[in-house]
């Protein structure tokens, strides 16, 4: 038996969530049955969609929705051996039982010098979102000028770097001077703090007098991660992400 701790939705929140909207639940989990695995969380992903989806798809008392990078600690499923890592949608919980149907295996030869957290970030859903948006939606071409908002976030920071690799000019907007500095470190051509400018039109014209070809409305890549340590701090990390405290992809290290 393994004790699992989970953050549950105590009450639905309108607007910005509060600490009191979440509560801890502990339960004993049995060992896995045939075809199942027992997972132990390593990283919990902190994402904006949780705010809306919790209201749309969750009942009060449910474990908070979310994705995690987990380690298989017991297995009766040959597809997922003990010691392997997976991406799971089991939410804000330290341990869970899965039949494997919703698990995505992390490649067994994952480089030792690359953090597994990137499977939830630049090499995971945010990175794929950035790549799909650039290649399939925008069809961005060499020499074009791209405007990216939320450019220092999990998706935006990848978008800017891919666009630079493709030979494009990139202008990014962000919500703090620290984030503007980060964007310049990534190689973005022009960046501005949308909270301090007096005229958006003027800022855009100054950054690219010849205009823009594409707008990405919302990264070898550098990947900034905003890591909060401790499962007990998941609600605080979630609220911080909603405030825009993070630069890059936000995680909780369990």
PDB file of C-alpha atoms in Angstrom:
ATOM      1  CA  UNK A   1       0.000   0.000   0.000  1.00  0.00           C
ATOM      2  CA  UNK A   2       1.161   3.521  -0.844  1.00  0.00           C
ATOM      3  CA  UNK A   3      -0.292   6.722   0.569  1.00  0.00           C
ATOM      4  CA  UNK A   4      -1.298   9.207  -2.111  1.00  0.00           C
ATOM      5  CA  UNK A   5      -1.803  12.909  -1.448  1.00  0.00           C
ATOM      6  CA  UNK A   6      -3.958  14.923  -3.831  1.00  0.00           C
ATOM      7  CA  UNK A   7      -5.034  18.530  -4.163  1.00  0.00           C
ATOM      8  CA  UNK A   8      -8.793  18.639  -4.695  1.00  0.00           C
ATOM      9  CA  UNK A   9     -11.103  21.426  -5.815  1.00  0.00           C
ATOM     10  CA  UNK A  10     -12.983  22.455  -2.673  1.00  0.00           C
ATOM     11  CA  UNK A  11     -15.119  25.012  -4.481  1.00  0.00           C
ATOM     12  CA  UNK A  12     -15.340  26.433  -7.985  1.00  0.00           C
ATOM     13  CA  UNK A  13     -13.786  29.869  -8.232  1.00  0.00           C
ATOM     14  CA  UNK A  14     -14.866  32.841 -10.307  1.00  0.00           C
ATOM     15  CA  UNK A  15     -11.968  35.014 -11.326  1.00  0.00           C
ATOM     16  CA  UNK A  16      -8.761  34.528  -9.382  1.00  0.00           C
ATOM     17  CA  UNK A  17      -8.509  31.409  -7.158  1.00  0.00           C
ATOM     18  CA  UNK A  18      -7.753  31.505  -3.424  1.00  0.00           C
ATOM     19  CA  UNK A  19      -5.891  29.084  -1.155  1.00  0.00           C
ATOM     20  CA  UNK A  20      -9.205  28.094   0.393  1.00  0.00           C
ATOM     21  CA  UNK A  21     -10.473  26.851  -2.991  1.00  0.00           C
ATOM     22  CA  UNK A  22      -8.137  23.854  -2.688  1.00  0.00           C
ATOM     23  CA  UNK A  23      -7.730  21.122  -0.114  1.00  0.00           C
ATOM     24  CA  UNK A  24      -5.501  18.099   0.508  1.00  0.00           C
ATOM     25  CA  UNK A  25      -6.898  14.570   0.442  1.00  0.00           C
ATOM     26  CA  UNK A  26      -4.897  11.492   1.459  1.00  0.00           C
ATOM     27  CA  UNK A  27      -5.755   7.912   0.609  1.00  0.00           C
ATOM     28  CA  UNK A  28      -4.115   4.494   0.599  1.00  0.00           C
ATOM     29  CA  UNK A  29      -3.603   2.987  -2.843  1.00  0.00           C
ATOM     30  CA  UNK A  30      -3.420  -0.776  -3.363  1.00  0.00           C
ATOM     31  CA  UNK A  31      -0.833  -2.339  -5.620  1.00  0.00           C
ATOM     32  CA  UNK A  32      -1.559  -2.431  -9.359  1.00  0.00           C
ATOM     33  CA  UNK A  33      -3.727  -5.165 -10.858  1.00  0.00           C
ATOM     34  CA  UNK A  34      -2.872  -7.012 -14.061  1.00  0.00           C
ATOM     35  CA  UNK A  35      -2.334  -4.463 -16.829  1.00  0.00           C
ATOM     36  CA  UNK A  36      -1.903  -1.574 -14.386  1.00  0.00           C
ATOM     37  CA  UNK A  37       0.988   0.503 -13.070  1.00  0.00           C
ATOM     38  CA  UNK A  38       1.583   2.529  -9.922  1.00  0.00           C
ATOM     39  CA  UNK A  39       2.960   5.996 -10.649  1.00  0.00           C
ATOM     40  CA  UNK A  40       4.895   8.442  -8.497  1.00  0.00           C
ATOM     41  CA  UNK A  41       4.884  12.095  -9.557  1.00  0.00           C
ATOM     42  CA  UNK A  42       8.203  13.787 -10.335  1.00  0.00           C
ATOM     43  CA  UNK A  43       7.036  17.072 -11.895  1.00  0.00           C
ATOM     44  CA  UNK A  44       3.570  18.631 -11.996  1.00  0.00           C
ATOM     45  CA  UNK A  45       2.834  20.953 -14.902  1.00  0.00           C
ATOM     46  CA  UNK A  46       1.308  24.355 -14.094  1.00  0.00           C
ATOM     47  CA  UNK A  47      -0.812  25.605 -16.996  1.00  0.00           C
ATOM     48  CA  UNK A  48      -3.375  28.359 -17.730  1.00  0.00           C
ATOM     49  CA  UNK A  49      -5.998  25.927 -19.087  1.00  0.00           C
ATOM     50  CA  UNK A  50      -6.526  24.541 -15.577  1.00  0.00           C
ATOM     51  CA  UNK A  51      -8.458  27.656 -14.626  1.00  0.00           C
ATOM     52  CA  UNK A  52     -11.121  27.240 -17.318  1.00  0.00           C
ATOM     53  CA  UNK A  53     -11.171  23.446 -17.451  1.00  0.00           C
ATOM     54  CA  UNK A  54     -11.689  23.116 -13.707  1.00  0.00           C
ATOM     55  CA  UNK A  55     -14.937  25.024 -14.106  1.00  0.00           C
ATOM     56  CA  UNK A  56     -16.027  23.232 -17.278  1.00  0.00           C
ATOM     57  CA  UNK A  57     -15.178  19.631 -16.473  1.00  0.00           C
ATOM     58  CA  UNK A  58     -14.731  19.212 -12.718  1.00  0.00           C
ATOM     59  CA  UNK A  59     -17.001  18.720  -9.748  1.00  0.00           C
ATOM     60  CA  UNK A  60     -16.184  20.058  -6.316  1.00  0.00           C
ATOM     61  CA  UNK A  61     -14.186  17.379  -4.532  1.00  0.00           C
ATOM     62  CA  UNK A  62     -12.437  16.145  -7.697  1.00  0.00           C
ATOM     63  CA  UNK A  63      -8.650  15.964  -7.900  1.00  0.00           C
ATOM     64  CA  UNK A  64      -7.420  19.094  -9.697  1.00  0.00           C
ATOM     65  CA  UNK A  65      -6.952  18.578 -13.396  1.00  0.00           C
ATOM     66  CA  UNK A  66      -3.414  18.586 -14.761  1.00  0.00           C
ATOM     67  CA  UNK A  67      -0.507  16.814 -16.409  1.00  0.00           C
ATOM     68  CA  UNK A  68       2.521  15.344 -14.697  1.00  0.00           C
ATOM     69  CA  UNK A  69       5.799  13.606 -15.418  1.00  0.00           C
ATOM     70  CA  UNK A  70       5.748  10.422 -13.338  1.00  0.00           C
ATOM     71  CA  UNK A  71       7.953   7.426 -12.586  1.00  0.00           C
ATOM     72  CA  UNK A  72       6.637   3.862 -12.702  1.00  0.00           C
ATOM     73  CA  UNK A  73       7.342   2.368  -9.261  1.00  0.00           C
ATOM     74  CA  UNK A  74       5.261  -0.820  -9.572  1.00  0.00           C
ATOM     75  CA  UNK A  75       4.130  -2.465 -12.798  1.00  0.00           C
ATOM     76  CA  UNK A  76       1.981  -5.294 -14.059  1.00  0.00           C
ATOM     77  CA  UNK A  77       2.007  -3.870 -17.578  1.00  0.00           C
ATOM     78  CA  UNK A  78       4.915  -4.884 -19.816  1.00  0.00           C
ATOM     79  CA  UNK A  79       4.643  -1.665 -21.827  1.00  0.00           C
ATOM     80  CA  UNK A  80       5.657   0.387 -18.785  1.00  0.00           C
ATOM     81  CA  UNK A  81       8.465  -1.301 -16.808  1.00  0.00           C
ATOM     82  CA  UNK A  82       9.480  -0.240 -13.304  1.00  0.00           C
ATOM     83  CA  UNK A  83      11.822   2.752 -13.441  1.00  0.00           C
ATOM     84  CA  UNK A  84      10.473   4.106 -16.719  1.00  0.00           C
ATOM     85  CA  UNK A  85       8.948   7.576 -16.966  1.00  0.00           C
ATOM     86  CA  UNK A  86       5.642   8.633 -18.479  1.00  0.00           C
ATOM     87  CA  UNK A  87       3.514  11.709 -19.057  1.00  0.00           C
ATOM     88  CA  UNK A  88       0.163  11.297 -17.340  1.00  0.00           C
ATOM     89  CA  UNK A  89      -3.019  13.358 -17.050  1.00  0.00           C
ATOM     90  CA  UNK A  90      -3.836  12.168 -13.531  1.00  0.00           C
ATOM     91  CA  UNK A  91      -3.770  15.675 -12.038  1.00  0.00           C
ATOM     92  CA  UNK A  92      -2.389  17.172  -8.849  1.00  0.00           C
ATOM     93  CA  UNK A  93      -1.525  13.953  -7.042  1.00  0.00           C
ATOM     94  CA  UNK A  94       1.634  12.326  -5.712  1.00  0.00           C
ATOM     95  CA  UNK A  95       0.706   8.734  -6.626  1.00  0.00           C
ATOM     96  CA  UNK A  96      -1.852   7.132  -8.920  1.00  0.00           C
ATOM     97  CA  UNK A  97      -2.906   3.841 -10.487  1.00  0.00           C
ATOM     98  CA  UNK A  98      -3.246   3.696 -14.285  1.00  0.00           C
ATOM     99  CA  UNK A  99      -4.197   1.056 -16.828  1.00  0.00           C
ATOM    100  CA  UNK A 100      -1.782   2.732 -19.241  1.00  0.00           C
ATOM    101  CA  UNK A 101      -4.336   3.935 -21.777  1.00  0.00           C
ATOM    102  CA  UNK A 102      -3.749   7.622 -21.083  1.00  0.00           C
ATOM    103  CA  UNK A 103       0.015   7.372 -20.550  1.00  0.00           C
ATOM    104  CA  UNK A 104       2.659   8.633 -22.963  1.00  0.00           C
ATOM    105  CA  UNK A 105       6.025   6.936 -22.442  1.00  0.00           C
ATOM    106  CA  UNK A 106       9.169   9.036 -22.236  1.00  0.00           C
ATOM    107  CA  UNK A 107      11.908   7.618 -24.444  1.00  0.00           C
ATOM    108  CA  UNK A 108      14.162   5.203 -22.559  1.00  0.00           C
ATOM    109  CA  UNK A 109      17.363   6.800 -23.891  1.00  0.00           C
ATOM    110  CA  UNK A 110      16.476  10.282 -22.627  1.00  0.00           C
ATOM    111  CA  UNK A 111      19.798  12.209 -22.324  1.00  0.00           C
ATOM    112  CA  UNK A 112      21.093  12.351 -18.747  1.00  0.00           C
ATOM    113  CA  UNK A 113      21.997  16.035 -19.054  1.00  0.00           C
ATOM    114  CA  UNK A 114      18.466  17.041 -20.113  1.00  0.00           C
ATOM    115  CA  UNK A 115      15.866  17.559 -17.393  1.00  0.00           C
ATOM    116  CA  UNK A 116      12.861  15.266 -17.616  1.00  0.00           C
ATOM    117  CA  UNK A 117      10.701  18.316 -16.954  1.00  0.00           C
ATOM    118  CA  UNK A 118      11.190  19.287 -20.608  1.00  0.00           C
ATOM    119  CA  UNK A 119       8.843  16.432 -21.528  1.00  0.00           C
ATOM    120  CA  UNK A 120       6.146  18.742 -20.155  1.00  0.00           C
ATOM    121  CA  UNK A 121       7.622  21.865 -21.738  1.00  0.00           C
ATOM    122  CA  UNK A 122       9.673  22.539 -24.857  1.00  0.00           C
ATOM    123  CA  UNK A 123       9.730  18.852 -25.844  1.00  0.00           C
ATOM    124  CA  UNK A 124       6.117  18.373 -24.808  1.00  0.00           C
ATOM    125  CA  UNK A 125       2.782  20.054 -25.393  1.00  0.00           C
ATOM    126  CA  UNK A 126       3.997  23.708 -25.295  1.00  0.00           C
ATOM    127  CA  UNK A 127       6.796  22.981 -27.767  1.00  0.00           C
ATOM    128  CA  UNK A 128       4.509  21.083 -30.111  1.00  0.00           C
ATOM    129  CA  UNK A 129       1.970  23.913 -29.893  1.00  0.00           C
ATOM    130  CA  UNK A 130       4.659  26.386 -30.921  1.00  0.00           C
ATOM    131  CA  UNK A 131       5.891  24.246 -33.813  1.00  0.00           C
ATOM    132  CA  UNK A 132       2.396  23.487 -35.109  1.00  0.00           C
ATOM    133  CA  UNK A 133       1.389  27.128 -34.938  1.00  0.00           C
ATOM    134  CA  UNK A 134       4.437  28.274 -36.878  1.00  0.00           C
ATOM    135  CA  UNK A 135       4.490  25.535 -39.509  1.00  0.00           C
ATOM    136  CA  UNK A 136       0.845  24.578 -40.021  1.00  0.00           C
ATOM    137  CA  UNK A 137      -1.155  27.658 -39.040  1.00  0.00           C
ATOM    138  CA  UNK A 138       1.075  30.598 -39.940  1.00  0.00           C
ATOM    139  CA  UNK A 139       3.274  28.956 -42.556  1.00  0.00           C
ATOM    140  CA  UNK A 140       6.059  31.297 -41.468  1.00  0.00           C
ATOM    141  CA  UNK A 141       8.781  31.803 -44.084  1.00  0.00           C
ATOM    142  CA  UNK A 142      12.375  32.986 -43.980  1.00  0.00           C
ATOM    143  CA  UNK A 143      12.668  36.758 -44.009  1.00  0.00           C
ATOM    144  CA  UNK A 144       9.195  37.432 -42.603  1.00  0.00           C
ATOM    145  CA  UNK A 145       8.487  39.427 -39.452  1.00  0.00           C
ATOM    146  CA  UNK A 146       6.634  37.761 -36.590  1.00  0.00           C
ATOM    147  CA  UNK A 147       4.917  39.411 -33.629  1.00  0.00           C
ATOM    148  CA  UNK A 148       4.519  37.223 -30.533  1.00  0.00           C
ATOM    149  CA  UNK A 149       2.537  38.146 -27.444  1.00  0.00           C
ATOM    150  CA  UNK A 150       3.143  36.428 -24.082  1.00  0.00           C
ATOM    151  CA  UNK A 151       6.537  35.889 -25.666  1.00  0.00           C
ATOM    152  CA  UNK A 152       8.294  34.901 -22.428  1.00  0.00           C
ATOM    153  CA  UNK A 153       5.826  32.133 -21.591  1.00  0.00           C
ATOM    154  CA  UNK A 154       6.059  28.392 -22.141  1.00  0.00           C
ATOM    155  CA  UNK A 155       4.819  28.526 -25.749  1.00  0.00           C
ATOM    156  CA  UNK A 156       5.895  32.024 -26.723  1.00  0.00           C
ATOM    157  CA  UNK A 157       9.536  31.526 -25.739  1.00  0.00           C
ATOM    158  CA  UNK A 158       9.725  28.488 -28.036  1.00  0.00           C
ATOM    159  CA  UNK A 159       7.913  30.320 -30.855  1.00  0.00           C
ATOM    160  CA  UNK A 160      10.446  33.144 -30.877  1.00  0.00           C
ATOM    161  CA  UNK A 161      13.431  30.820 -31.030  1.00  0.00           C
ATOM    162  CA  UNK A 162      12.010  28.630 -33.795  1.00  0.00           C
ATOM    163  CA  UNK A 163      11.224  31.750 -35.814  1.00  0.00           C
ATOM    164  CA  UNK A 164      14.807  32.981 -35.414  1.00  0.00           C
ATOM    165  CA  UNK A 165      16.133  29.586 -36.535  1.00  0.00           C
ATOM    166  CA  UNK A 166      13.954  29.952 -39.643  1.00  0.00           C
ATOM    167  CA  UNK A 167      15.586  33.306 -40.396  1.00  0.00           C
ATOM    168  CA  UNK A 168      12.748  35.611 -39.365  1.00  0.00           C
ATOM    169  CA  UNK A 169      12.633  38.898 -37.515  1.00  0.00           C
ATOM    170  CA  UNK A 170      10.870  38.485 -34.170  1.00  0.00           C
ATOM    171  CA  UNK A 171       9.185  41.111 -32.014  1.00  0.00           C
ATOM    172  CA  UNK A 172       7.916  39.998 -28.621  1.00  0.00           C
ATOM    173  CA  UNK A 173       5.729  41.579 -25.963  1.00  0.00           C
ATOM    174  CA  UNK A 174       5.843  40.600 -22.291  1.00  0.00           C
ATOM    175  CA  UNK A 175       4.555  41.817 -18.948  1.00  0.00           C
ATOM    176  CA  UNK A 176       7.708  42.865 -17.077  1.00  0.00           C
ATOM    177  CA  UNK A 177      11.166  44.314 -17.642  1.00  0.00           C
ATOM    178  CA  UNK A 178      12.698  41.047 -16.413  1.00  0.00           C
ATOM    179  CA  UNK A 179      10.836  39.191 -19.142  1.00  0.00           C
ATOM    180  CA  UNK A 180      11.979  41.697 -21.756  1.00  0.00           C
ATOM    181  CA  UNK A 181      15.597  41.025 -20.725  1.00  0.00           C
ATOM    182  CA  UNK A 182      14.928  37.284 -20.987  1.00  0.00           C
ATOM    183  CA  UNK A 183      13.572  37.701 -24.513  1.00  0.00           C
ATOM    184  CA  UNK A 184      16.685  39.575 -25.594  1.00  0.00           C
ATOM    185  CA  UNK A 185      18.784  36.748 -24.139  1.00  0.00           C
ATOM    186  CA  UNK A 186      16.839  34.329 -26.341  1.00  0.00           C
ATOM    187  CA  UNK A 187      17.746  36.339 -29.420  1.00  0.00           C
ATOM    188  CA  UNK A 188      14.452  38.130 -30.071  1.00  0.00           C
ATOM    189  CA  UNK A 189      15.133  41.188 -32.233  1.00  0.00           C
ATOM    190  CA  UNK A 190      12.860  43.620 -30.411  1.00  0.00           C
ATOM    191  CA  UNK A 191      10.903  43.297 -27.159  1.00  0.00           C
ATOM    192  CA  UNK A 192       8.761  45.610 -25.067  1.00  0.00           C
ATOM    193  CA  UNK A 193       6.824  45.621 -21.807  1.00  0.00           C
ATOM    194  CA  UNK A 194       3.174  46.088 -22.736  1.00  0.00           C
ATOM    195  CA  UNK A 195       2.372  47.230 -19.191  1.00  0.00           C
ATOM    196  CA  UNK A 196       4.561  50.326 -19.370  1.00  0.00           C
ATOM    197  CA  UNK A 197       4.098  51.584 -22.935  1.00  0.00           C
ATOM    198  CA  UNK A 198       1.829  54.577 -23.515  1.00  0.00           C
ATOM    199  CA  UNK A 199       0.770  53.563 -27.026  1.00  0.00           C
ATOM    200  CA  UNK A 200       0.669  50.011 -28.381  1.00  0.00           C
ATOM    201  CA  UNK A 201       0.482  51.287 -31.953  1.00  0.00           C
ATOM    202  CA  UNK A 202       3.585  53.403 -31.447  1.00  0.00           C
ATOM    203  CA  UNK A 203       5.494  50.549 -29.779  1.00  0.00           C
ATOM    204  CA  UNK A 204       4.673  48.185 -32.635  1.00  0.00           C
ATOM    205  CA  UNK A 205       5.653  50.728 -35.277  1.00  0.00           C
ATOM    206  CA  UNK A 206       8.954  51.470 -33.515  1.00  0.00           C
ATOM    207  CA  UNK A 207       9.805  47.769 -33.198  1.00  0.00           C
ATOM    208  CA  UNK A 208       9.090  47.083 -36.878  1.00  0.00           C
ATOM    209  CA  UNK A 209       8.574  50.160 -39.080  1.00  0.00           C
ATOM    210  CA  UNK A 210       7.903  47.944 -42.103  1.00  0.00           C
ATOM    211  CA  UNK A 211       5.046  46.137 -40.379  1.00  0.00           C
ATOM    212  CA  UNK A 212       4.408  42.472 -39.632  1.00  0.00           C
ATOM    213  CA  UNK A 213       3.727  39.380 -41.700  1.00  0.00           C
ATOM    214  CA  UNK A 214       2.406  37.126 -38.931  1.00  0.00           C
ATOM    215  CA  UNK A 215       1.079  37.351 -35.381  1.00  0.00           C
ATOM    216  CA  UNK A 216       1.357  34.445 -32.948  1.00  0.00           C
ATOM    217  CA  UNK A 217      -1.374  35.069 -30.370  1.00  0.00           C
ATOM    218  CA  UNK A 218      -0.858  33.012 -27.275  1.00  0.00           C
ATOM    219  CA  UNK A 219      11.523  28.521 -26.674  1.00  0.00           C
ATOM    220  CA  UNK A 220      19.688  23.790 -30.102  1.00  0.00           C
ATOM    221  CA  UNK A 221      16.641  25.845 -27.938  1.00  0.00           C
ATOM    222  CA  UNK A 222      17.156  27.507 -24.593  1.00  0.00           C
ATOM    223  CA  UNK A 223      14.374  26.695 -22.153  1.00  0.00           C
ATOM    224  CA  UNK A 224      13.718  28.786 -19.070  1.00  0.00           C
ATOM    225  CA  UNK A 225      11.783  26.967 -16.385  1.00  0.00           C
ATOM    226  CA  UNK A 226      10.066  28.388 -13.332  1.00  0.00           C
ATOM    227  CA  UNK A 227      10.286  25.595 -10.752  1.00  0.00           C
ATOM    228  CA  UNK A 228       8.506  25.615  -7.389  1.00  0.00           C
ATOM    229  CA  UNK A 229       9.656  22.914  -4.993  1.00  0.00           C
ATOM    230  CA  UNK A 230       7.222  20.887  -2.910  1.00  0.00           C
ATOM    231  CA  UNK A 231       3.861  19.272  -3.662  1.00  0.00           C
ATOM    232  CA  UNK A 232       2.328  21.363  -0.883  1.00  0.00           C
ATOM    233  CA  UNK A 233       3.020  24.511  -2.928  1.00  0.00           C
ATOM    234  CA  UNK A 234       1.035  23.497  -6.024  1.00  0.00           C
ATOM    235  CA  UNK A 235      -1.880  25.927  -5.412  1.00  0.00           C
ATOM    236  CA  UNK A 236       0.564  28.790  -4.802  1.00  0.00           C
ATOM    237  CA  UNK A 237       2.428  27.943  -8.012  1.00  0.00           C
ATOM    238  CA  UNK A 238      -0.862  27.847  -9.930  1.00  0.00           C
ATOM    239  CA  UNK A 239      -1.923  31.253  -8.642  1.00  0.00           C
ATOM    240  CA  UNK A 240       1.543  32.673  -9.321  1.00  0.00           C
ATOM    241  CA  UNK A 241       1.380  31.446 -12.910  1.00  0.00           C
ATOM    242  CA  UNK A 242      -2.011  33.125 -13.346  1.00  0.00           C
ATOM    243  CA  UNK A 243      -0.524  36.383 -12.037  1.00  0.00           C
ATOM    244  CA  UNK A 244       2.293  36.079 -14.578  1.00  0.00           C
ATOM    245  CA  UNK A 245       5.056  35.552 -12.011  1.00  0.00           C
ATOM    246  CA  UNK A 246       6.740  32.834 -14.089  1.00  0.00           C
ATOM    247  CA  UNK A 247       9.253  33.252 -16.887  1.00  0.00           C
ATOM    248  CA  UNK A 248       9.071  30.235 -19.179  1.00  0.00           C
ATOM    249  CA  UNK A 249       7.307  26.983 -18.336  1.00  0.00           C
ATOM    250  CA  UNK A 250       6.045  26.630 -14.765  1.00  0.00           C
ATOM    251  CA  UNK A 251       6.441  23.361 -12.853  1.00  0.00           C
ATOM    252  CA  UNK A 252       6.231  21.996  -9.349  1.00  0.00           C
ATOM    253  CA  UNK A 253       9.002  19.586  -8.393  1.00  0.00           C
ATOM    254  CA  UNK A 254       7.480  16.903  -6.169  1.00  0.00           C
TER     255      UNK A 254
END
